Tab-separated table of C-alpha atoms in Angstrom:
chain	number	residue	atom	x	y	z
A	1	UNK	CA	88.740	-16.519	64.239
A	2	UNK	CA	89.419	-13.023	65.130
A	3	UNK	CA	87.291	-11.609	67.592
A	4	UNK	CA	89.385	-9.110	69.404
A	5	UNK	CA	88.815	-10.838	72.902
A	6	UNK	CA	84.920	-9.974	72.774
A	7	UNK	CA	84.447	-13.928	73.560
A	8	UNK	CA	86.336	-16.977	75.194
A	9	UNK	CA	89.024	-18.543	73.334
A	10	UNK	CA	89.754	-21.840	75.051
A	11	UNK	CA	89.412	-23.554	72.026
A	12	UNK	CA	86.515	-25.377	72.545
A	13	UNK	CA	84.230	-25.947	69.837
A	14	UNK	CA	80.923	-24.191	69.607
A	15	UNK	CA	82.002	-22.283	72.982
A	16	UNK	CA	79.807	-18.912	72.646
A	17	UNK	CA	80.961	-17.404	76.325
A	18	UNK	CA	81.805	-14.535	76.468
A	19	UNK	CA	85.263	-13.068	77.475
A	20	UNK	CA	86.253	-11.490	80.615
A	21	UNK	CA	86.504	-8.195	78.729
A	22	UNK	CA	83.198	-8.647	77.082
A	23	UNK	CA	81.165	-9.434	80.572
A	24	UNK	CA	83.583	-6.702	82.103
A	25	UNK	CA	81.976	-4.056	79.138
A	26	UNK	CA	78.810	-4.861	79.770
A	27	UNK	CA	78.716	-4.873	83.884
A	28	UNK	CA	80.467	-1.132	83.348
A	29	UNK	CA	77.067	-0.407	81.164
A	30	UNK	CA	74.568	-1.695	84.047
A	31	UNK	CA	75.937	1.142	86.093
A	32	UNK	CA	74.853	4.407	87.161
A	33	UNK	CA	77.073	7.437	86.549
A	34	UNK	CA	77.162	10.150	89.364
A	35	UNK	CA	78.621	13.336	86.918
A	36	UNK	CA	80.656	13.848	83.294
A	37	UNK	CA	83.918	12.129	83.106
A	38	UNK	CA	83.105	9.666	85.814
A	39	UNK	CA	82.271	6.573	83.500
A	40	UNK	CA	85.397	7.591	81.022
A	41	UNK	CA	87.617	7.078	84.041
A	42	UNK	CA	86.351	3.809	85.096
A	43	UNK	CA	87.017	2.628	81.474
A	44	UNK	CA	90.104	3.707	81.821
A	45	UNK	CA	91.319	2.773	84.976
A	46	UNK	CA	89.321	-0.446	85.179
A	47	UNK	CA	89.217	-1.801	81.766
A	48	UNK	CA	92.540	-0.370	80.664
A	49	UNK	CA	90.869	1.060	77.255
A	50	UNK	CA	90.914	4.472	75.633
A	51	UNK	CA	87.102	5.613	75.504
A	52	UNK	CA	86.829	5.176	72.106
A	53	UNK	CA	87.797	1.484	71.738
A	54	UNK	CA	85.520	0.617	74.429
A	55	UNK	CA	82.713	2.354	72.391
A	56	UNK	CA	83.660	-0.033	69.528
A	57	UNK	CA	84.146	-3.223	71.109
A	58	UNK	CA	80.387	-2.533	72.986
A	59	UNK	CA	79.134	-1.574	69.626
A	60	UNK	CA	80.005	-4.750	68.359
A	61	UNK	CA	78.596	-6.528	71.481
A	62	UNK	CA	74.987	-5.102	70.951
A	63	UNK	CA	75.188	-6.201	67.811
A	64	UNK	CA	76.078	-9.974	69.189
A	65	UNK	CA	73.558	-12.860	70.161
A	66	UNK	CA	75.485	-14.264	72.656
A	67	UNK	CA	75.584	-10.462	74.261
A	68	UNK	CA	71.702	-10.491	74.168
A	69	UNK	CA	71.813	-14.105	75.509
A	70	UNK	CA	74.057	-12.826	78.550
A	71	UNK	CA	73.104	-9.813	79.083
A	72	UNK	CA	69.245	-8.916	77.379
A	73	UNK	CA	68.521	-6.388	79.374
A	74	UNK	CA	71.460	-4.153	79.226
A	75	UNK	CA	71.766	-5.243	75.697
A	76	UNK	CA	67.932	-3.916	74.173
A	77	UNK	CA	68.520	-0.908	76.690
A	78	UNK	CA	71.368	0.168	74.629
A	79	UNK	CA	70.422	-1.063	71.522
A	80	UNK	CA	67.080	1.205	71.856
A	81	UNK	CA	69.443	4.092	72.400
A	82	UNK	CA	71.552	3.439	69.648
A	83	UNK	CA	68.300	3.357	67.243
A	84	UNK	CA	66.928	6.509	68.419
A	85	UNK	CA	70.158	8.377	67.959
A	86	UNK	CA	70.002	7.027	64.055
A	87	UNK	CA	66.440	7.955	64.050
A	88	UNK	CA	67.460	11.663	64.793
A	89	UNK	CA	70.686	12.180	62.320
């Protein structure tokens, strides 16, 4: 199974944690950003991702029930943005 590291791989069966990464993602999400560029370079210098990949691996996240299960507030926040923004386009 290839998940790109979005949820723990200790080879257990039926284990539905999520990564490190993933949890990291998401705590980076529950935070407040003071001005532009801010949150970029905390993905950057804390997460060690380009802006864009982290886009796509918390993309994939919302779209994830054990994201919701971890995380359901952060998780419908987001989600609600996301389906607004394809309401308007």
């Amino acid at each position: 199974m290839t998940d790109d590291g979005l949820f723990a791989e200790d080879g257990l069966p039926g284990d539905d944690r999520l990564s490190a990464r993933a949890e990291a993602v998401l705590a980076l999400e529950r935070r407040n950003w003071a001005g532009p560029g801010a949150k970029e370079r905390a993905i950057r210098e804390e997460l060690g991702l380009a802006p864009v990949r982290y886009y796509q691996i918390l993309n994939a996240l919302l779209d994830d029930a054990r994201a919701l299960a971890h995380d359901p507030v952060t998780v419908n926040r987001l989600r609600r943005v996301r389906e607004a923004r394809r309401a308007e386009r």
